[in-house]
PDB file of C-alpha atoms in Angstrom:
ATOM      1  CA  UNK L   1      24.339 -24.347  10.503  1.00  0.00           C
ATOM      2  CA  UNK L   2      22.359 -22.226  12.889  1.00  0.00           C
ATOM      3  CA  UNK L   3      21.623 -23.338  16.386  1.00  0.00           C
ATOM      4  CA  UNK L   4      17.873 -22.964  16.921  1.00  0.00           C
ATOM      5  CA  UNK L   5      17.994 -23.485  20.672  1.00  0.00           C
ATOM      6  CA  UNK L   6      17.587 -19.809  21.514  1.00  0.00           C
ATOM      7  CA  UNK L   7      16.553 -18.674  24.915  1.00  0.00           C
ATOM      8  CA  UNK L   8      13.966 -15.915  25.288  1.00  0.00           C
ATOM      9  CA  UNK L   9      16.457 -13.059  25.677  1.00  0.00           C
ATOM     10  CA  UNK L  10      18.344 -14.071  22.519  1.00  0.00           C
ATOM     11  CA  UNK L  11      15.040 -14.290  20.639  1.00  0.00           C
ATOM     12  CA  UNK L  12      14.018 -10.808  21.833  1.00  0.00           C
ATOM     13  CA  UNK L  13      17.451  -9.445  20.860  1.00  0.00           C
ATOM     14  CA  UNK L  14      17.052 -10.957  17.376  1.00  0.00           C
ATOM     15  CA  UNK L  15      13.604  -9.371  16.959  1.00  0.00           C
ATOM     16  CA  UNK L  16      15.024  -6.067  18.233  1.00  0.00           C
ATOM     17  CA  UNK L  17      17.816  -6.192  15.631  1.00  0.00           C
ATOM     18  CA  UNK L  18      15.322  -6.858  12.833  1.00  0.00           C
ATOM     19  CA  UNK L  19      13.065  -4.046  14.053  1.00  0.00           C
ATOM     20  CA  UNK L  20      15.994  -1.590  14.160  1.00  0.00           C
ATOM     21  CA  UNK L  21      17.001  -2.599  10.629  1.00  0.00           C
ATOM     22  CA  UNK L  22      13.465  -2.172   9.261  1.00  0.00           C
ATOM     23  CA  UNK L  23      12.921   1.151  11.056  1.00  0.00           C
ATOM     24  CA  UNK L  24      16.242   2.580   9.838  1.00  0.00           C
ATOM     25  CA  UNK L  25      15.452   1.399   6.294  1.00  0.00           C
ATOM     26  CA  UNK L  26      12.035   3.080   6.363  1.00  0.00           C
ATOM     27  CA  UNK L  27      13.466   6.251   7.942  1.00  0.00           C
ATOM     28  CA  UNK L  28      16.124   6.590   5.237  1.00  0.00           C
ATOM     29  CA  UNK L  29      13.618   5.823   2.502  1.00  0.00           C
ATOM     30  CA  UNK L  30      11.074   8.359   3.681  1.00  0.00           C
ATOM     31  CA  UNK L  31      13.793  10.995   4.195  1.00  0.00           C
ATOM     32  CA  UNK L  32      14.785  10.468   0.556  1.00  0.00           C
ATOM     33  CA  UNK L  33      11.153  10.882  -0.473  1.00  0.00           C
ATOM     34  CA  UNK L  34      10.777  14.062   1.589  1.00  0.00           C
ATOM     35  CA  UNK L  35      13.988  15.461   0.050  1.00  0.00           C
ATOM     36  CA  UNK L  36      12.202  15.802  -3.315  1.00  0.00           C
ATOM     37  CA  UNK L  37      10.930  19.194  -2.130  1.00  0.00           C
ATOM     38  CA  UNK L  38      14.522  20.525  -2.315  1.00  0.00           C
ATOM     39  CA  UNK L  39      14.786  19.950  -6.068  1.00  0.00           C
ATOM     40  CA  UNK L  40      15.839  23.058  -7.935  1.00  0.00           C
ATOM     41  CA  UNK L  41      16.080  23.071 -11.715  1.00  0.00           C
ATOM     42  CA  UNK L  42      18.482  25.966 -12.010  1.00  0.00           C
ATOM     43  CA  UNK L  43      21.558  25.416 -14.178  1.00  0.00           C
ATOM     44  CA  UNK L  44      24.062  25.564 -11.303  1.00  0.00           C
ATOM     45  CA  UNK L  45      22.182  23.069  -9.166  1.00  0.00           C
ATOM     46  CA  UNK L  46      21.313  20.442 -11.771  1.00  0.00           C
ATOM     47  CA  UNK L  47      23.678  17.719 -10.443  1.00  0.00           C
ATOM     48  CA  UNK L  48      22.371  18.007  -6.890  1.00  0.00           C
ATOM     49  CA  UNK L  49      18.777  17.940  -8.132  1.00  0.00           C
ATOM     50  CA  UNK L  50      19.406  14.896 -10.309  1.00  0.00           C
ATOM     51  CA  UNK L  51      20.895  13.073  -7.300  1.00  0.00           C
ATOM     52  CA  UNK L  52      17.805  13.899  -5.237  1.00  0.00           C
ATOM     53  CA  UNK L  53      15.522  12.688  -8.035  1.00  0.00           C
ATOM     54  CA  UNK L  54      17.501   9.449  -8.432  1.00  0.00           C
ATOM     55  CA  UNK L  55      17.363   8.793  -4.666  1.00  0.00           C
ATOM     56  CA  UNK L  56      13.608   9.533  -4.740  1.00  0.00           C
ATOM     57  CA  UNK L  57      13.003   7.030  -7.545  1.00  0.00           C
ATOM     58  CA  UNK L  58      15.182   4.405  -5.864  1.00  0.00           C
ATOM     59  CA  UNK L  59      13.321   4.946  -2.570  1.00  0.00           C
ATOM     60  CA  UNK L  60       9.971   4.374  -4.271  1.00  0.00           C
ATOM     61  CA  UNK L  61      11.422   1.242  -5.870  1.00  0.00           C
ATOM     62  CA  UNK L  62      12.747   0.008  -2.485  1.00  0.00           C
ATOM     63  CA  UNK L  63       9.343   0.511  -0.859  1.00  0.00           C
ATOM     64  CA  UNK L  64       7.642  -1.455  -3.637  1.00  0.00           C
ATOM     65  CA  UNK L  65      10.134  -4.300  -3.222  1.00  0.00           C
ATOM     66  CA  UNK L  66       9.636  -4.216   0.570  1.00  0.00           C
ATOM     67  CA  UNK L  67       5.833  -4.389   0.229  1.00  0.00           C
ATOM     68  CA  UNK L  68       6.142  -7.237  -2.288  1.00  0.00           C
ATOM     69  CA  UNK L  69       8.427  -9.088   0.110  1.00  0.00           C
ATOM     70  CA  UNK L  70       5.941  -8.629   2.978  1.00  0.00           C
ATOM     71  CA  UNK L  71       3.061  -9.909   0.843  1.00  0.00           C
ATOM     72  CA  UNK L  72       5.119 -12.917  -0.232  1.00  0.00           C
ATOM     73  CA  UNK L  73       6.111 -13.723   3.356  1.00  0.00           C
ATOM     74  CA  UNK L  74       2.469 -13.277   4.433  1.00  0.00           C
ATOM     75  CA  UNK L  75       1.292 -15.835   1.895  1.00  0.00           C
ATOM     76  CA  UNK L  76       3.971 -18.283   3.018  1.00  0.00           C
ATOM     77  CA  UNK L  77       2.865 -17.842   6.652  1.00  0.00           C
ATOM     78  CA  UNK L  78      -0.742 -18.390   5.573  1.00  0.00           C
ATOM     79  CA  UNK L  79       0.239 -21.697   3.940  1.00  0.00           C
ATOM     80  CA  UNK L  80       2.150 -22.749   7.069  1.00  0.00           C
ATOM     81  CA  UNK L  81      -0.826 -21.779   9.254  1.00  0.00           C
ATOM     82  CA  UNK L  82      -3.161 -23.885   7.093  1.00  0.00           C
ATOM     83  CA  UNK L  83      -0.833 -26.888   7.291  1.00  0.00           C
ATOM     84  CA  UNK L  84      -0.645 -26.561  11.083  1.00  0.00           C
ATOM     85  CA  UNK L  85      -4.457 -26.395  11.256  1.00  0.00           C
ATOM     86  CA  UNK L  86      -4.714 -29.585   9.186  1.00  0.00           C
ATOM     87  CA  UNK L  87      -2.209 -31.329  11.436  1.00  0.00           C
ATOM     88  CA  UNK L  88      -3.873 -30.210  14.689  1.00  0.00           C
ATOM     89  CA  UNK L  89      -7.494 -30.784  13.571  1.00  0.00           C
ATOM     90  CA  UNK L  90      -7.615 -34.533  14.488  1.00  0.00           C
ATOM     91  CA  UNK L  91      -6.193 -33.757  17.932  1.00  0.00           C
ATOM     92  CA  UNK L  92      -8.791 -31.013  18.372  1.00  0.00           C
ATOM     93  CA  UNK L  93     -11.581 -33.455  17.490  1.00  0.00           C
ATOM     94  CA  UNK L  94     -10.139 -36.009  19.902  1.00  0.00           C
ATOM     95  CA  UNK L  95     -10.011 -33.498  22.758  1.00  0.00           C
ATOM     96  CA  UNK L  96     -13.542 -32.220  22.030  1.00  0.00           C
ATOM     97  CA  UNK L  97     -14.888 -35.784  21.896  1.00  0.00           C
ATOM     98  CA  UNK L  98     -13.120 -36.657  25.141  1.00  0.00           C
ATOM     99  CA  UNK L  99     -14.540 -33.579  26.887  1.00  0.00           C
ATOM    100  CA  UNK L 100     -18.060 -34.315  25.636  1.00  0.00           C
ATOM    101  CA  UNK L 101     -17.859 -37.939  26.759  1.00  0.00           C
ATOM    102  CA  UNK L 102     -16.656 -36.883  30.224  1.00  0.00           C
ATOM    103  CA  UNK L 103     -19.476 -34.335  30.378  1.00  0.00           C
ATOM    104  CA  UNK L 104     -22.025 -36.986  29.380  1.00  0.00           C
ATOM    105  CA  UNK L 105     -20.706 -39.416  32.012  1.00  0.00           C
ATOM    106  CA  UNK L 106     -20.945 -36.734  34.715  1.00  0.00           C
ATOM    107  CA  UNK L 107     -24.490 -35.744  33.702  1.00  0.00           C
ATOM    108  CA  UNK L 108     -25.602 -39.402  33.581  1.00  0.00           C
ATOM    109  CA  UNK L 109     -24.371 -39.853  37.166  1.00  0.00           C
ATOM    110  CA  UNK L 110     -26.221 -36.693  38.217  1.00  0.00           C
ATOM    111  CA  UNK L 111     -29.428 -37.933  36.564  1.00  0.00           C
ATOM    112  CA  UNK L 112     -29.110 -41.301  38.307  1.00  0.00           C
ATOM    113  CA  UNK L 113     -28.421 -39.776  41.743  1.00  0.00           C
ATOM    114  CA  UNK L 114     -30.083 -36.340  41.821  1.00  0.00           C
ATOM    115  CA  UNK L 115     -29.065 -34.076  44.649  1.00  0.00           C
ATOM    116  CA  UNK L 116     -31.873 -32.454  46.587  1.00  0.00           C
ATOM    117  CA  UNK L 117     -31.351 -28.726  46.334  1.00  0.00           C
ATOM    118  CA  UNK L 118     -33.360 -28.069  49.508  1.00  0.00           C
ATOM    119  CA  UNK L 119     -30.840 -30.036  51.534  1.00  0.00           C
ATOM    120  CA  UNK L 120     -28.044 -27.771  50.359  1.00  0.00           C
ATOM    121  CA  UNK L 121     -29.644 -24.589  51.710  1.00  0.00           C
TER     122      UNK L 121
END
C-alpha cells in the first residue's frame, strides 16, 4: 500500500521521474523513426535494413498506444473534474448567497445613514 502523505519535494521528484521516463521514451521512439533514412535494400545489408524497418513500425505503434493512453487518461480526468464541480457547486452557491446578503446588508445601512461626501473633502 502506498503512503500518500508526500511532501512537496517528494511530489516534485515523482513528477521529475515521470517526465524523464516520458522524454526518454519519446527520444528513443523518434530516433527509431529518423533511422528509417538509413535503410538500404542491397543484398548484403538486408538484415540491418529489416531491423530498422521493424523498429520503425514498432515506434509508430508505440506512439499510437501512447496517444491512446493520453486520450483515455484525459477523459478520466474530465469525468473526475465534472464530479468535483458537482460536489462543489452547492458550496459555491452558498458562498455567493452569503456574499450577496452581506453586500445587501451593507448597502441597506448606507442607504439608511448616507454619508455626506462634502464633509469628507
